[in-house]
Short mmCIF file of C-alpha atoms in Angstrom, two decimals:
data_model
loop_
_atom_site.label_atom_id
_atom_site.label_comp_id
_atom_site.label_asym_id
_atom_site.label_seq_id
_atom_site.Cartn_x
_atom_site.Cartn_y
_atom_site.Cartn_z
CA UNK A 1 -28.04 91.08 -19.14
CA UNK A 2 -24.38 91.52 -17.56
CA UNK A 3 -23.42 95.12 -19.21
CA UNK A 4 -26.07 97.38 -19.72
CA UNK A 5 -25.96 98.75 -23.37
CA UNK A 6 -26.58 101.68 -24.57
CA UNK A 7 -28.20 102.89 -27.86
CA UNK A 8 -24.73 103.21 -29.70
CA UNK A 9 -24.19 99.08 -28.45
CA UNK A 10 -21.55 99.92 -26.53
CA UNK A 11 -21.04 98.81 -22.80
CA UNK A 12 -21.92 101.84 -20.51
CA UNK A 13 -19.36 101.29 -17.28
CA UNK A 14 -21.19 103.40 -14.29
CA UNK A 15 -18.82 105.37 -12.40
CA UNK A 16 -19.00 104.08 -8.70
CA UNK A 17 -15.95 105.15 -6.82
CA UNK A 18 -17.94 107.92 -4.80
CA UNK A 19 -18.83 104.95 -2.62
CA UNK A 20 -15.32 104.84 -1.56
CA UNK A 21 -15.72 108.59 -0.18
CA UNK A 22 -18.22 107.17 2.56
CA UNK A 23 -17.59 103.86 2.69
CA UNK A 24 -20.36 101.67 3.65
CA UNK A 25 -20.10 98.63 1.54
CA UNK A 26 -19.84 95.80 4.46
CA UNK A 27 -21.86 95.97 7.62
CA UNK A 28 -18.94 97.40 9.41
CA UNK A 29 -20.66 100.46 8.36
CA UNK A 30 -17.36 102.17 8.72
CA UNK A 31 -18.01 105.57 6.62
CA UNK A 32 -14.63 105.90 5.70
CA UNK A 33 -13.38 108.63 3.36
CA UNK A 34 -10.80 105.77 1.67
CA UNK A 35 -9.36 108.52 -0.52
CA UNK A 36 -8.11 110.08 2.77
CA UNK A 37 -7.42 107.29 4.68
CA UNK A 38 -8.54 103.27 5.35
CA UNK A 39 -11.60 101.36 6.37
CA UNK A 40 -11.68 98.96 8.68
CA UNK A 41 -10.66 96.29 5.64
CA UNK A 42 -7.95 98.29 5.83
CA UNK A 43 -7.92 99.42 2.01
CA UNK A 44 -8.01 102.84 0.04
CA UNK A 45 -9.50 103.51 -3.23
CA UNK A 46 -7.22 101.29 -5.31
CA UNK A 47 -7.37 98.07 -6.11
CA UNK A 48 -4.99 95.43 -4.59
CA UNK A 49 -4.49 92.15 -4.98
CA UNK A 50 -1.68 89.26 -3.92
CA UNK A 51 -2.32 86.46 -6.67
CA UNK A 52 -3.73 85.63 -9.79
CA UNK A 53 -3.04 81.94 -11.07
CA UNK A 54 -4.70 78.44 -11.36
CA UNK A 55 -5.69 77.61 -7.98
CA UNK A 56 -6.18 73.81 -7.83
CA UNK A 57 -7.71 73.36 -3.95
CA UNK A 58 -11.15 74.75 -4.10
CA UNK A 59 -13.87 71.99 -3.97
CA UNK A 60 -13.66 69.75 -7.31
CA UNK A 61 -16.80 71.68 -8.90
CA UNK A 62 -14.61 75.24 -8.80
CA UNK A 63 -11.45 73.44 -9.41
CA UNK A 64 -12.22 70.69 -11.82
CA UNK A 65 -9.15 69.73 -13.51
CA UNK A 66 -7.94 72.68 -15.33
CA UNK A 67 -8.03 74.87 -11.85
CA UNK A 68 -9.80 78.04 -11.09
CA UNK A 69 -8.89 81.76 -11.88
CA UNK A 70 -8.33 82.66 -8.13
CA UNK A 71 -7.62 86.18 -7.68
CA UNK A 72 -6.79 87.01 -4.23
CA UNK A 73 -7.41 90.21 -3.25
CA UNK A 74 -5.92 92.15 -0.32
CA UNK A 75 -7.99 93.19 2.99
CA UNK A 76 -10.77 91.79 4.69
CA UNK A 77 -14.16 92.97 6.54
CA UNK A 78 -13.83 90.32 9.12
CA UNK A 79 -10.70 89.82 11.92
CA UNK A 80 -10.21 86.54 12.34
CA UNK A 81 -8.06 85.44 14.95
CA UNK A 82 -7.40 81.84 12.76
CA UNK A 83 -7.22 83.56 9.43
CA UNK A 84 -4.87 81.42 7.03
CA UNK A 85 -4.67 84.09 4.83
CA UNK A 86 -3.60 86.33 7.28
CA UNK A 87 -0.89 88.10 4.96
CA UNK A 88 -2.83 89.68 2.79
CA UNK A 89 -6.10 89.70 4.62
CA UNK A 90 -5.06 91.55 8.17
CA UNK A 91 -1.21 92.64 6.65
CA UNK A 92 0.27 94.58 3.93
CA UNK A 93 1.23 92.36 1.36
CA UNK A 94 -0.57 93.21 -1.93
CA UNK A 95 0.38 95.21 -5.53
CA UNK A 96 -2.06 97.98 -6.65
CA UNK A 97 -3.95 97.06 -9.74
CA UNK A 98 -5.42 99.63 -12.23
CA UNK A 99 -8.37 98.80 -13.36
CA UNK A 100 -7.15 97.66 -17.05
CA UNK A 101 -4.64 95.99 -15.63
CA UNK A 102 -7.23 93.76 -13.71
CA UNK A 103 -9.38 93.29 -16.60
CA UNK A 104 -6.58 91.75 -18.49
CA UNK A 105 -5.62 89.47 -15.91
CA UNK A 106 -9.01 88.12 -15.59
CA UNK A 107 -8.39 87.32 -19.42
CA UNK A 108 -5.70 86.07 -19.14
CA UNK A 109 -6.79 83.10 -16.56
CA UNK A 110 -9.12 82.28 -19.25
CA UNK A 111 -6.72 82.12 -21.68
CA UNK A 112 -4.66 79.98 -19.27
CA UNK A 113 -7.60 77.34 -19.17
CA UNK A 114 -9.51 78.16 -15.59
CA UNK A 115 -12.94 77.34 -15.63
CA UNK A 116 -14.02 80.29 -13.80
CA UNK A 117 -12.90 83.45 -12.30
CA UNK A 118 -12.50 83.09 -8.49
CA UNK A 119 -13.07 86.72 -6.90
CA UNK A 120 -11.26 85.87 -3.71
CA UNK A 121 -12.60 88.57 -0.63
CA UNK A 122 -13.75 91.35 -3.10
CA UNK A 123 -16.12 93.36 -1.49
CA UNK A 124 -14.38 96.17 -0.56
CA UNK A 125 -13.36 96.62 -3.90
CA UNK A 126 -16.91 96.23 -5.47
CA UNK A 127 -17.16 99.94 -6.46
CA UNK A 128 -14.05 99.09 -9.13
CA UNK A 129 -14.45 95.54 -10.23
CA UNK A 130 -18.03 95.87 -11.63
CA UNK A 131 -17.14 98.42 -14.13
CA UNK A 132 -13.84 95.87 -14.89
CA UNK A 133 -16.83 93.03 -15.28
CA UNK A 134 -19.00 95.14 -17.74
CA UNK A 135 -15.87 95.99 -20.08
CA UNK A 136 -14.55 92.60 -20.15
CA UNK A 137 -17.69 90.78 -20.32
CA UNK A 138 -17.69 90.53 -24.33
CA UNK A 139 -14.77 88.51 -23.86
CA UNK A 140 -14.86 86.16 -20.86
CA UNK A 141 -17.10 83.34 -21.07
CA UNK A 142 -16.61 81.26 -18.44
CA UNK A 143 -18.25 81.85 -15.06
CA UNK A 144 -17.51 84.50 -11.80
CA UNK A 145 -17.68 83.18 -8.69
CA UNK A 146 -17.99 85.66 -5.65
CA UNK A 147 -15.72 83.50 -3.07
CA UNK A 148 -16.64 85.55 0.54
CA UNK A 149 -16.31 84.94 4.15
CA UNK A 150 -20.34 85.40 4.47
CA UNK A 151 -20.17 88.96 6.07
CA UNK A 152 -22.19 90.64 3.56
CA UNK A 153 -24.97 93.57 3.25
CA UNK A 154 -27.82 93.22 1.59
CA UNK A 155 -27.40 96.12 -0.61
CA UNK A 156 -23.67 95.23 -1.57
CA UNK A 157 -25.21 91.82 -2.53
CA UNK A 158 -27.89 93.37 -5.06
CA UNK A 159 -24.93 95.52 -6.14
CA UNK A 160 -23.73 91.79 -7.69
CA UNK A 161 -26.70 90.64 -9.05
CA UNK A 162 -26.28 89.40 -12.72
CA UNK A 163 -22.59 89.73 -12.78
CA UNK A 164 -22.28 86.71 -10.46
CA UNK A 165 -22.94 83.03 -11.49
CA UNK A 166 -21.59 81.26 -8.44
CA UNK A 167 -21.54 82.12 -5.00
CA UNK A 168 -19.19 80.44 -2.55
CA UNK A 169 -19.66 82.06 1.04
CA UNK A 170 -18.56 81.07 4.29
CA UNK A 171 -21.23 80.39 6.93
CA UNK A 172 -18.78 80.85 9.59
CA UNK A 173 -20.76 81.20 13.37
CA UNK A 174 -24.38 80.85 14.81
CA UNK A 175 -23.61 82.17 17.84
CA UNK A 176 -22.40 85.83 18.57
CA UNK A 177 -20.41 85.79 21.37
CA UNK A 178 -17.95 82.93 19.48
CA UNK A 179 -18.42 85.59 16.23
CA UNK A 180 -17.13 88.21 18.39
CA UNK A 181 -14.16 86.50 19.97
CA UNK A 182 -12.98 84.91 17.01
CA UNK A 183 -13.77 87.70 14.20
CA UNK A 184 -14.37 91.01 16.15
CA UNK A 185 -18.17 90.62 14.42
CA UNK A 186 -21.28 90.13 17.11
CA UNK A 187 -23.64 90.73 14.37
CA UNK A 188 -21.60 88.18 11.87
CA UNK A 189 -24.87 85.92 12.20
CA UNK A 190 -27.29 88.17 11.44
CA UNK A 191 -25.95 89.13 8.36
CA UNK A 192 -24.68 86.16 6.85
CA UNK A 193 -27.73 84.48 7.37
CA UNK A 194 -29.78 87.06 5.17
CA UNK A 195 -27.03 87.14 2.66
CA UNK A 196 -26.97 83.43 2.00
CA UNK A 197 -30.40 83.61 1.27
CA UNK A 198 -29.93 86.37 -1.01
CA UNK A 199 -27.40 84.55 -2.68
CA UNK A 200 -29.48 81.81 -3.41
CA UNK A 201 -32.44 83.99 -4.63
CA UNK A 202 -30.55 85.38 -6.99
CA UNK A 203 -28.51 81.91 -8.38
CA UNK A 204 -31.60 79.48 -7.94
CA UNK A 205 -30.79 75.72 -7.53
CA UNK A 206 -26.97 74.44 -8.20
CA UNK A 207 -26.35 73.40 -12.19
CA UNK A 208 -23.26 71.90 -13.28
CA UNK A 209 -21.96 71.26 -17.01
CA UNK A 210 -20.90 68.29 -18.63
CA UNK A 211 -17.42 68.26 -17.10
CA UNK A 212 -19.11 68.37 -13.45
CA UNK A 213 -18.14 72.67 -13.04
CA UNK A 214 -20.37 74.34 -10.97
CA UNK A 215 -21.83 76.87 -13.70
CA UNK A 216 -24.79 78.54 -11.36
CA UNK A 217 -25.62 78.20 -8.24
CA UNK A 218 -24.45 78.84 -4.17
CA UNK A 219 -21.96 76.39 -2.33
CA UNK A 220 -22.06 77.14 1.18
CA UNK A 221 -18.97 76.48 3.46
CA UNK A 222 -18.51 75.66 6.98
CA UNK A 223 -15.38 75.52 8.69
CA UNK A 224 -15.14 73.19 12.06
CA UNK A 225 -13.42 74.44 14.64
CA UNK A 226 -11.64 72.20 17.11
CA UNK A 227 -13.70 72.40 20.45
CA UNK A 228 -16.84 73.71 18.78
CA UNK A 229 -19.28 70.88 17.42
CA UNK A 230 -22.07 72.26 19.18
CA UNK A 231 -21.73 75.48 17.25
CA UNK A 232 -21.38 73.89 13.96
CA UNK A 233 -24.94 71.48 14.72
CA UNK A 234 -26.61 74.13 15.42
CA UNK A 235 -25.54 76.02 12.89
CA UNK A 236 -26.31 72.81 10.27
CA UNK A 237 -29.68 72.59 12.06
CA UNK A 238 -30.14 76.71 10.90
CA UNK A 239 -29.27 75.81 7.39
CA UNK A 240 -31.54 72.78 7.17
CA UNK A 241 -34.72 74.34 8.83
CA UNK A 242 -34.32 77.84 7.11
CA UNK A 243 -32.83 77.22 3.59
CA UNK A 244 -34.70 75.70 0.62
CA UNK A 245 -33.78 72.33 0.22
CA UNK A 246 -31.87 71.16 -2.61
CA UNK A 247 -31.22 75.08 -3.35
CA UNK A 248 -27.42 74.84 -2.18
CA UNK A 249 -24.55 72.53 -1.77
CA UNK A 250 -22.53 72.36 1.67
CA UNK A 251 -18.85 71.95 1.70
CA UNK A 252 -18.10 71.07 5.31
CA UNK A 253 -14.54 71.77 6.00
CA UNK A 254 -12.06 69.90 8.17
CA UNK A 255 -8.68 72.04 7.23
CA UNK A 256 -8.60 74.14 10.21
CA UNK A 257 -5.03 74.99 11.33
CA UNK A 258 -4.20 77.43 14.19
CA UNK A 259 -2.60 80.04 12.07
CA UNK A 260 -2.33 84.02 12.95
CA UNK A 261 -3.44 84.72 16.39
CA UNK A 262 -5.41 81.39 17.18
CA UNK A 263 -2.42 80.85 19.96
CA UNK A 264 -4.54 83.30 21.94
CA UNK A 265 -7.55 81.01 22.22
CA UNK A 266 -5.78 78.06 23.81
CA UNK A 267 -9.73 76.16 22.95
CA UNK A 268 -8.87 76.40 19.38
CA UNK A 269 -5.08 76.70 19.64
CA UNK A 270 -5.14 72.88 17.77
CA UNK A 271 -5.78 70.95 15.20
CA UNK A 272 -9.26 69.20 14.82
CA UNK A 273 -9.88 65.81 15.35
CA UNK A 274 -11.40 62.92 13.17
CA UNK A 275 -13.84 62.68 15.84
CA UNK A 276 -14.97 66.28 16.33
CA UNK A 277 -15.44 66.53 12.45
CA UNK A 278 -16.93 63.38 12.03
CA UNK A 279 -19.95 63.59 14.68
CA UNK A 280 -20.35 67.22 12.65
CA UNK A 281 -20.43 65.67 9.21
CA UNK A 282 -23.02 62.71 10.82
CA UNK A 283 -25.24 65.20 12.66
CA UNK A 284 -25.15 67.01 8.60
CA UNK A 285 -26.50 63.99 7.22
CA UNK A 286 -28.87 63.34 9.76
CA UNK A 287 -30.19 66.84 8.82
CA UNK A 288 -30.74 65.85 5.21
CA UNK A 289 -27.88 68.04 4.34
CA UNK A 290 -26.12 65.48 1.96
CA UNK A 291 -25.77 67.31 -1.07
CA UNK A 292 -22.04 68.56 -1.14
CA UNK A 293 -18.80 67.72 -0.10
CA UNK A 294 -16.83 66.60 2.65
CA UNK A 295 -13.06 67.64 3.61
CA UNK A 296 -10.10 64.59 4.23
CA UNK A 297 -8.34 65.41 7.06
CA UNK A 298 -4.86 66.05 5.46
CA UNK A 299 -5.93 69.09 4.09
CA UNK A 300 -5.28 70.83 7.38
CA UNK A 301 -1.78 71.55 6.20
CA UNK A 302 0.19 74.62 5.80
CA UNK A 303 1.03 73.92 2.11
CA UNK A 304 -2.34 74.33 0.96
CA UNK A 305 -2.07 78.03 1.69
CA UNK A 306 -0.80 79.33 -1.69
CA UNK A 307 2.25 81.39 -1.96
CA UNK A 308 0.61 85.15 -1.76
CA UNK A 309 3.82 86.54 -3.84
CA UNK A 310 2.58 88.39 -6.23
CA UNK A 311 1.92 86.05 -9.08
CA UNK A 312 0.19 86.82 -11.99
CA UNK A 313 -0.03 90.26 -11.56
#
């Protein structure tokens, strides 16, 4: 059960913004007091968020054709050099949400027709979003998806457990040093790789409804970047060997487009080619990793960022 009851019937809503005062919710591990000043995500105690609207260019079983309830929320654990939401994940663009507030716009995407709500880079605002999830559960009936970059604790993760249908993390590096250089995080593998697991413990295999939505279930996604197909094999070969088959889908992306600071890297200062991502997306299939989706090219464009200003909020 979502919202734990108590004998009255009424939704109890724990109290969990101590966590901010030491804030260890990612394994940056920064201890932060966030009421006195930022964590590395570079957030306080308050909710923030950039967008809230329809959001049509997720994978077709988050979309479907009525679009999902994306919020975007500001900050970010990781650093990464490529980011393409750089704006709002490594700058200051965001409007601080109280927590009513963000319990009616999670409403009102339902109302709107999404087929989910998208929580878009949440985690360090965990500690006020769940008690927003047991209020508003009564009234939203359509699914939550935790949409993350992969760089998750363990104990954040079992934080989420029951309030989260669908998970839809990144699986970003296998190697450390290229973790490092690209998103300031060595240990990037070792965590992600215990929290996709996790994630799958706790949604079990993929099931989709009668329109084709993803309803339960974990969606893995891997990004190729230009210059790095051995990374991304091995990193397929990881998935294939150490995750239960058949117990996750695997969107294998192909939109990578040297945004932010990727000039710096001159190896991944480019687009990728048809040829780099297709010897990726054959070495997948050779791996029995067919279940999922594969990325056109012409999604590596700069219009499929969405517009962080504000909307919906």
């Amino acid at each position: 059960m979502r919202s734990p009851l108590t004998s009255s019937g009424a939704a109890s809503v724990p109290d969990l913004s101590e966590l901010y005062r030491d804030c260890t919710l990612c394994p940056r591990m920064c201890h932060a007091d966030r009421y006195v000043h930022p964590g590395i995500c570079g957030c306080g105690p308050e909710i923030r968020a950039a967008r809230a609207a329809l959001h049509f260019w997720e994978e077709p079983c988050i979309s479907g054709e009525s679009g999902s309830g994306a919020v975007f929320f500001s900050g970010c654990t990781l650093k990464c050099c490529y980011c393409q939401n750089y704006p709002i994940s490594q700058g200051e663009v965001g409007k601080v949400l109280s927590p009513d507030r963000l319990g009616e716009i999670f409403l009102e995407l339902q109302d709107k027709g999404a087929g989910n709500i998208d929580l878009i880079t949440a985690t360090q605002f965990l500690p006020s979003i769940l008690p927003v999830l047991d209020r508003v559960r009564p009234k939203l009936h359509i699914p939550i998806i935790y949409n993350c970059g992969g760089y998750e604790k363990m104990e954040t993760l079992r934080m989420l457990e029951g309030y989260v249908d669908v998970y839809l993390p990144d699986l970003k590096y296998f190697s450390s040093h290229r973790a490092k250089k690209y998103s300031g995080a060595p240990d990037y593998f070792r965590h992600a790789s215990k929290a996709v697991g996790e994630m799958i413990r706790q949604t079990g295999k993929p099931v989709f409804d009668k329109n084709g939505l993803l309803v339960r279930g974990t969606l893995i996604r891997h990004m190729v970047l230009p210059g790095q197909r051995e990374e991304s094999t091995r990193l397929l070969g990881w998935m294939a060997k150490n995750l239960p088959k058949d117990s996750f889908l695997l969107s294998l992306l192909s939109q990578y487009t040297p945004f932010f600071k990727a000039s710096e890297h001159p190896e991944i200062n480019r687009r990728l080619t048809s040829y780099e991502y297709g010897k990726v997306l054959e070495a997948a299939l050779e791996l029995g990793l067919d279940a999922g989706y594969m990325q056109e090219r012409s999604s590596a464009r700069e219009e499929y960022t969405p517009p962080f200003d504000l909307e919906g909020l």
